[in-house]
Short mmCIF file of C-alpha atoms and ligand atoms in Angstrom, two decimals:
data_model
loop_
_atom_site.label_atom_id
_atom_site.label_comp_id
_atom_site.label_asym_id
_atom_site.label_seq_id
_atom_site.Cartn_x
_atom_site.Cartn_y
_atom_site.Cartn_z
CA MET N 86 7.61 1.74 -18.08
CA ILE N 87 10.50 3.74 -16.57
CA SER N 88 14.11 2.81 -17.24
CA THR N 89 17.07 4.95 -16.14
CA ALA N 90 20.42 4.42 -14.96
CA GLN N 91 19.14 4.31 -11.30
CA ALA N 92 16.08 2.21 -11.60
CA GLU N 93 13.47 0.45 -13.46
CA GLY N 94 9.83 0.79 -12.69
CA ASP N 95 6.30 0.22 -14.06
CA LEU N 96 3.26 2.33 -13.39
CA TYR N 97 -0.35 1.76 -14.71
CA THR N 98 -2.93 4.48 -15.05
CA GLN N 99 -5.48 1.93 -13.90
CA GLY N 100 -5.36 2.60 -10.09
CA ALA N 101 -2.09 4.88 -10.44
CA HIS N 102 -0.66 1.47 -9.61
CA VAL N 103 3.06 1.00 -9.37
CA ALA N 104 3.77 -2.63 -10.29
CA HIS N 105 7.62 -2.64 -10.01
CA TRP N 106 10.52 -0.68 -8.71
CA THR N 107 13.92 -2.20 -9.04
CA PRO N 108 16.97 0.12 -8.10
CA ALA N 109 20.05 -0.52 -10.26
CA GLY N 110 22.06 -3.48 -9.04
CA GLN N 111 19.21 -4.89 -6.89
CA LYS N 112 16.41 -7.54 -7.21
CA PRO N 113 12.88 -6.28 -7.58
CA VAL N 114 11.72 -4.59 -4.28
CA LEU N 115 8.01 -4.98 -5.07
CA LEU N 116 6.23 -8.19 -5.89
CA THR N 117 3.62 -8.28 -8.60
CA SER N 118 2.14 -11.64 -8.91
CA SER N 119 2.75 -13.80 -11.99
CA LYS N 120 -0.99 -14.49 -11.94
CA SER N 121 -2.16 -10.95 -11.70
CA LEU N 122 -5.28 -10.31 -13.99
CA PHE N 123 -4.29 -6.95 -15.45
CA ALA N 124 -8.01 -6.54 -16.29
CA ALA N 125 -10.12 -3.41 -16.52
CA GLY N 126 -12.09 -3.09 -13.21
CA LYS N 127 -9.79 -5.61 -11.28
CA ALA N 128 -7.08 -4.55 -8.99
CA ILE N 129 -3.54 -5.43 -10.03
CA ARG N 130 -2.32 -8.11 -7.50
CA GLY N 131 0.91 -6.81 -6.02
CA GLY N 132 2.97 -3.58 -6.30
CA VAL N 133 1.14 -0.87 -4.58
CA PRO N 134 -2.55 -0.81 -4.84
CA ILE N 135 -3.86 2.60 -3.72
CA ILE N 136 -6.60 2.05 -1.06
CA TRP N 137 -9.04 5.02 -0.76
CA PRO N 138 -11.63 6.06 0.65
CA TRP N 139 -12.14 3.03 2.86
CA PHE N 140 -9.91 0.20 4.03
CA GLY N 141 -11.11 -3.35 3.69
CA GLY N 142 -14.99 -3.91 3.44
CA ARG N 143 -16.82 -0.50 3.23
CA GLY N 144 -18.88 -1.33 6.29
CA GLY N 145 -22.13 0.19 7.58
CA GLY N 146 -24.26 -1.85 5.04
CA LEU N 147 -23.17 0.54 2.30
CA PRO N 148 -22.29 -0.67 -1.25
CA GLY N 149 -18.66 -0.55 -2.80
CA PRO N 150 -15.78 -2.76 -3.63
CA ALA N 151 -13.30 -3.99 -1.01
CA HIS N 152 -10.54 -1.41 -0.28
CA GLY N 153 -12.47 1.36 -2.06
CA PHE N 154 -12.51 2.44 -5.58
CA ALA N 155 -9.26 4.26 -6.28
CA ARG N 156 -7.12 1.13 -7.04
CA THR N 157 -9.49 0.13 -10.09
CA MET N 158 -10.29 3.56 -11.55
CA ASP N 159 -8.52 5.20 -14.49
CA TRP N 160 -6.30 8.01 -13.25
CA THR N 161 -5.15 11.02 -15.41
CA VAL N 162 -1.43 11.61 -15.98
CA GLU N 163 -0.72 15.22 -14.87
CA GLY N 164 2.97 15.35 -15.51
CA THR N 165 6.20 13.61 -15.86
CA GLU N 166 9.66 14.83 -15.06
CA LEU N 167 13.29 13.69 -15.39
CA ARG N 168 14.96 15.46 -12.52
CA SER N 169 18.58 16.54 -12.32
CA ASP N 170 19.41 13.97 -9.65
CA GLY N 171 18.46 11.26 -12.17
CA SER N 172 15.08 10.32 -10.64
CA VAL N 173 11.81 10.21 -12.62
CA GLY N 174 8.62 11.76 -11.05
CA ILE N 175 5.21 11.00 -12.29
CA ALA N 176 1.94 12.75 -11.08
CA LEU N 177 -1.55 11.27 -11.64
CA VAL N 178 -4.90 12.68 -10.42
CA LEU N 179 -8.31 11.29 -9.79
CA ALA N 180 -11.51 13.46 -9.70
CA PRO N 181 -15.11 12.51 -8.94
CA ASN N 182 -17.09 10.73 -11.55
CA ASP N 183 -20.49 9.11 -11.97
CA ALA N 184 -19.37 5.97 -10.27
CA THR N 185 -17.74 7.75 -7.22
CA LYS N 186 -20.78 9.92 -6.88
CA ALA N 187 -23.00 6.95 -6.94
CA LEU N 188 -20.99 5.72 -3.94
CA GLY N 189 -21.43 9.12 -2.05
CA PHE N 190 -17.99 10.62 -3.03
CA GLY N 191 -18.80 13.61 -5.32
CA ALA N 192 -16.31 16.19 -3.92
CA PHE N 193 -12.59 15.17 -3.52
CA HIS N 194 -9.30 15.60 -5.51
CA LEU N 195 -6.75 13.05 -5.41
CA ARG N 196 -3.11 13.35 -6.54
CA PHE N 197 -0.57 10.51 -6.53
CA ARG N 198 2.94 11.40 -7.07
CA ALA N 199 5.55 8.56 -7.54
CA SER N 200 9.44 9.05 -7.81
CA PHE N 201 11.54 6.38 -9.18
CA GLY N 202 15.22 6.68 -8.44
CA LYS N 203 17.80 5.06 -6.03
CA THR N 204 14.98 5.47 -3.53
CA PHE N 205 11.16 5.12 -4.38
CA GLU N 206 8.98 7.75 -3.07
CA MET N 207 5.14 7.94 -3.14
CA GLU N 208 2.72 10.75 -2.07
CA LEU N 209 -0.93 10.42 -1.88
CA GLU N 210 -2.64 13.85 -1.56
CA THR N 211 -6.35 14.15 -0.63
CA ARG N 212 -8.12 17.57 -1.07
CA ASN N 213 -11.54 18.09 0.22
CA THR N 214 -13.37 20.13 -2.31
CA ALA N 215 -16.79 19.79 -0.49
CA GLY N 216 -18.50 22.21 1.81
CA GLU N 217 -18.51 19.65 4.64
CA ALA N 218 -15.96 17.43 6.29
CA LEU N 219 -14.59 14.40 4.39
CA LYS N 220 -13.98 11.12 6.26
CA TYR N 221 -11.91 8.55 4.60
CA GLU N 222 -9.26 5.83 5.12
CA GLU N 223 -6.38 5.16 2.95
CA ALA N 224 -3.33 2.83 2.37
CA LEU N 225 -0.25 2.45 0.10
CA HIS N 226 -0.70 -1.47 0.11
CA THR N 227 2.90 -2.17 -0.68
CA TYR N 228 3.75 -5.80 -1.49
CA PHE N 229 7.54 -6.27 -0.68
CA ALA N 230 9.46 -8.97 -2.47
CA ILE N 231 11.38 -11.14 0.17
CA GLY N 232 13.54 -14.25 -0.02
CA ASP N 233 11.54 -16.23 2.49
CA ILE N 234 8.70 -14.99 4.74
CA GLY N 235 9.89 -17.54 7.48
CA LYS N 236 13.16 -15.66 7.62
CA THR N 237 11.71 -12.29 7.64
CA GLY N 238 10.93 -9.80 10.48
CA VAL N 239 9.58 -6.35 10.51
CA THR N 240 10.76 -3.72 13.13
CA GLY N 241 9.22 -0.48 13.85
CA LEU N 242 5.97 -1.53 15.34
CA GLU N 243 7.24 -2.34 18.84
CA GLY N 244 4.75 -1.65 21.58
CA THR N 245 1.89 -0.73 19.34
CA THR N 246 -1.82 -1.96 19.72
CA PHE N 247 -3.04 -3.78 16.74
CA ILE N 248 -6.41 -5.13 15.48
CA ASP N 249 -6.07 -8.78 14.66
CA LYS N 250 -8.29 -9.30 11.56
CA THR N 251 -7.55 -13.08 11.73
CA ASP N 252 -8.89 -13.26 15.42
CA GLY N 253 -12.25 -11.53 15.33
CA PHE N 254 -10.75 -8.03 15.24
CA LYS N 255 -9.51 -8.41 18.75
CA ARG N 256 -7.27 -5.64 19.99
CA LYS N 257 -3.81 -6.96 21.00
CA GLN N 258 -0.56 -5.43 22.17
CA HIS N 259 2.54 -6.04 20.33
CA GLY N 260 5.59 -6.66 22.45
CA ALA N 261 9.26 -5.53 21.84
CA GLU N 262 10.19 -8.19 19.27
CA PRO N 263 10.08 -7.83 15.38
CA VAL N 264 6.66 -8.71 13.74
CA LYS N 265 7.03 -12.34 12.45
CA VAL N 266 4.87 -14.16 10.03
CA ALA N 267 4.37 -17.81 10.80
CA LYS N 268 0.63 -18.05 9.89
CA GLU N 269 -2.15 -15.99 8.05
CA THR N 270 -1.38 -12.38 9.36
CA ASP N 271 -3.65 -9.42 8.98
CA GLN N 272 -3.06 -6.77 11.51
CA VAL N 273 -3.76 -3.07 11.76
CA HIS N 274 -1.18 -1.44 13.96
CA LEU N 275 -2.69 1.71 15.28
CA ASN N 276 -0.88 4.97 16.06
CA SER N 277 2.24 3.79 14.43
CA GLN N 278 4.23 6.51 12.83
CA ALA N 279 7.63 5.14 13.02
CA ALA N 280 9.67 3.93 10.05
CA CYS N 281 9.49 0.07 9.50
CA VAL N 282 12.33 -2.03 8.42
CA ILE N 283 11.83 -5.36 6.78
CA HIS N 284 14.74 -7.75 7.59
CA ASP N 285 14.93 -9.99 4.69
CA ALA N 286 17.50 -12.49 5.99
CA ALA N 287 17.06 -14.99 3.01
CA GLY N 288 17.35 -12.15 0.44
CA GLY N 289 20.37 -10.57 2.20
CA ARG N 290 18.94 -7.13 2.59
CA ARG N 291 16.94 -4.77 4.55
CA ILE N 292 14.13 -2.54 3.08
CA VAL N 293 13.60 0.62 4.94
CA VAL N 294 10.03 2.13 4.81
CA GLU N 295 9.95 5.79 6.24
CA LYS N 296 6.61 7.54 6.12
CA SER N 297 4.81 10.69 7.22
CA GLY N 298 1.06 11.68 7.36
CA SER N 299 0.38 7.98 8.09
CA ASP N 300 -0.78 6.91 11.53
CA SER N 301 -1.38 3.27 11.13
CA THR N 302 0.54 0.38 9.57
CA VAL N 303 -0.84 -2.96 8.15
CA VAL N 304 1.17 -6.24 8.02
CA TRP N 305 -0.45 -8.79 5.87
CA ASN N 306 0.39 -12.23 4.56
CA PRO N 307 -2.31 -14.61 3.44
CA TRP N 308 -0.36 -17.85 4.22
CA THR N 309 -0.80 -21.13 2.78
CA GLU N 310 -4.56 -21.66 2.93
CA LYS N 311 -6.18 -18.32 2.16
CA ILE N 312 -3.91 -17.84 -0.95
CA LYS N 313 -5.38 -21.05 -2.53
CA GLY N 314 -8.68 -19.13 -2.76
CA MET N 315 -7.12 -16.22 -4.59
CA ALA N 316 -7.31 -16.70 -8.32
CA ASP N 317 -4.78 -14.10 -8.94
CA MET N 318 -1.99 -15.41 -6.90
CA GLY N 319 0.18 -18.54 -7.31
CA PRO N 320 -0.27 -21.18 -4.52
CA ASP N 321 3.30 -20.67 -3.36
CA GLU N 322 3.86 -16.88 -3.61
CA TRP N 323 2.95 -16.37 0.10
CA ARG N 324 6.63 -17.35 0.80
CA GLU N 325 7.82 -14.44 -1.41
CA PHE N 326 6.15 -11.26 -0.21
CA ILE N 327 5.01 -9.25 2.88
CA CYS N 328 2.74 -6.45 2.81
CA VAL N 329 3.87 -3.48 5.07
CA GLU N 330 1.28 -0.92 4.26
CA SER N 331 1.46 2.83 5.14
CA CYS N 332 -2.09 3.60 6.13
CA ASN N 333 -4.60 5.79 7.89
CA ALA N 334 -7.18 3.15 8.88
CA ALA N 335 -9.66 2.29 11.49
CA ASP N 336 -9.28 4.56 14.51
CA ASN N 337 -6.93 6.49 12.41
CA ALA N 338 -9.35 7.23 9.59
CA VAL N 339 -8.95 10.87 8.59
CA THR N 340 -11.49 13.72 8.98
CA LEU N 341 -10.57 16.45 6.52
CA ALA N 342 -12.14 19.99 6.90
CA PRO N 343 -13.75 21.64 3.90
CA GLY N 344 -10.95 22.93 1.67
CA GLY N 345 -8.42 20.91 3.69
CA THR N 346 -5.47 18.87 2.05
CA ARG N 347 -3.57 16.04 3.61
CA VAL N 348 -0.69 14.04 2.21
CA LEU N 349 0.35 10.56 2.98
CA ARG N 350 4.11 9.99 2.15
CA CYS N 351 6.38 6.90 2.04
CA ALA N 352 9.98 6.50 1.05
CA ILE N 353 11.47 3.22 0.52
CA ARG N 354 15.17 2.27 0.18
CA VAL N 355 17.23 -0.97 0.23
CA GLU N 356 20.19 -1.34 2.44
C1 BG6 H 414 -5.04 -6.21 3.48
C2 BG6 H 414 -6.22 -6.56 4.35
O1 BG6 H 414 -4.66 -5.01 3.50
O2 BG6 H 414 -5.42 -6.54 2.21
C3 BG6 H 414 -6.77 -7.86 4.18
O3 BG6 H 414 -5.98 -6.21 5.57
C4 BG6 H 414 -6.98 -8.22 2.68
O4 BG6 H 414 -7.86 -8.20 5.16
C5 BG6 H 414 -5.86 -7.99 2.03
O5 BG6 H 414 -7.24 -9.61 2.72
C6 BG6 H 414 -5.98 -8.13 0.47
O6 BG6 H 414 -7.04 -7.67 0.00
P1 BG6 H 414 -7.59 -7.60 -1.46
O7 BG6 H 414 -8.98 -6.95 -1.58
O8 BG6 H 414 -6.60 -7.02 -2.35
O9 BG6 H 414 -7.58 -9.13 -1.73
#
């Protein structure tokens, strides 16, 4: 738990999972479900699950858990820092182990840095320690707390092509309007590098999500029916969050040369 004059936060070593960030004077910015299991081997429901090295199902008939293994493994704390600007930095690392090797991932190094302050910043660094290219997908699968999903819009995705996972993975073109959620929504916006703004009218605030090293953005909300099948979410929680995920997924999967490093960055602030 982090508690400073600037912000409060929670981070778990399982999954290097940030569960809360609340800047001083604000309501919580991240939603973690009241029903989250907090059990070994199960992803925490809410906050920021780290998705790596595949997004969604693994595909290709290969074994492995949905959204990869990083979000359920125990990461090692590398360091913590109280900076002169009042923010707190925490770095965690994940190296290959028997379980990742069994899934075919035997040579990589992941580092996750989180900075809790007036803004909340995350960096997910992937280093390819293999002698061959490493192909992976990744996401900072952020659950944003909002007042009412029906009064929320997301800007920053205008004119992008998206994969609609609720409609047979069809590719569609998004227009000039904000993304609104009025049914189950699960869409991968490709080649979308712009900052997104979550306009939370009911909550009376805007949440700005700036990013770099991220070429896709996912917007997800399970809506009324799908959530009923989720044991780790309350039946009405669909109203209270929207996931806007800074990713490299689908067409934007990363191919990293031997010895290469790539960093996915995301900075969040409330206005
Ligand atoms: C989203 C995916 O990112 O995560 C959805 O696009 C998925 O398809 C959702 O349902 C939640 O996934 P999970 O594995 O945490 O239940």
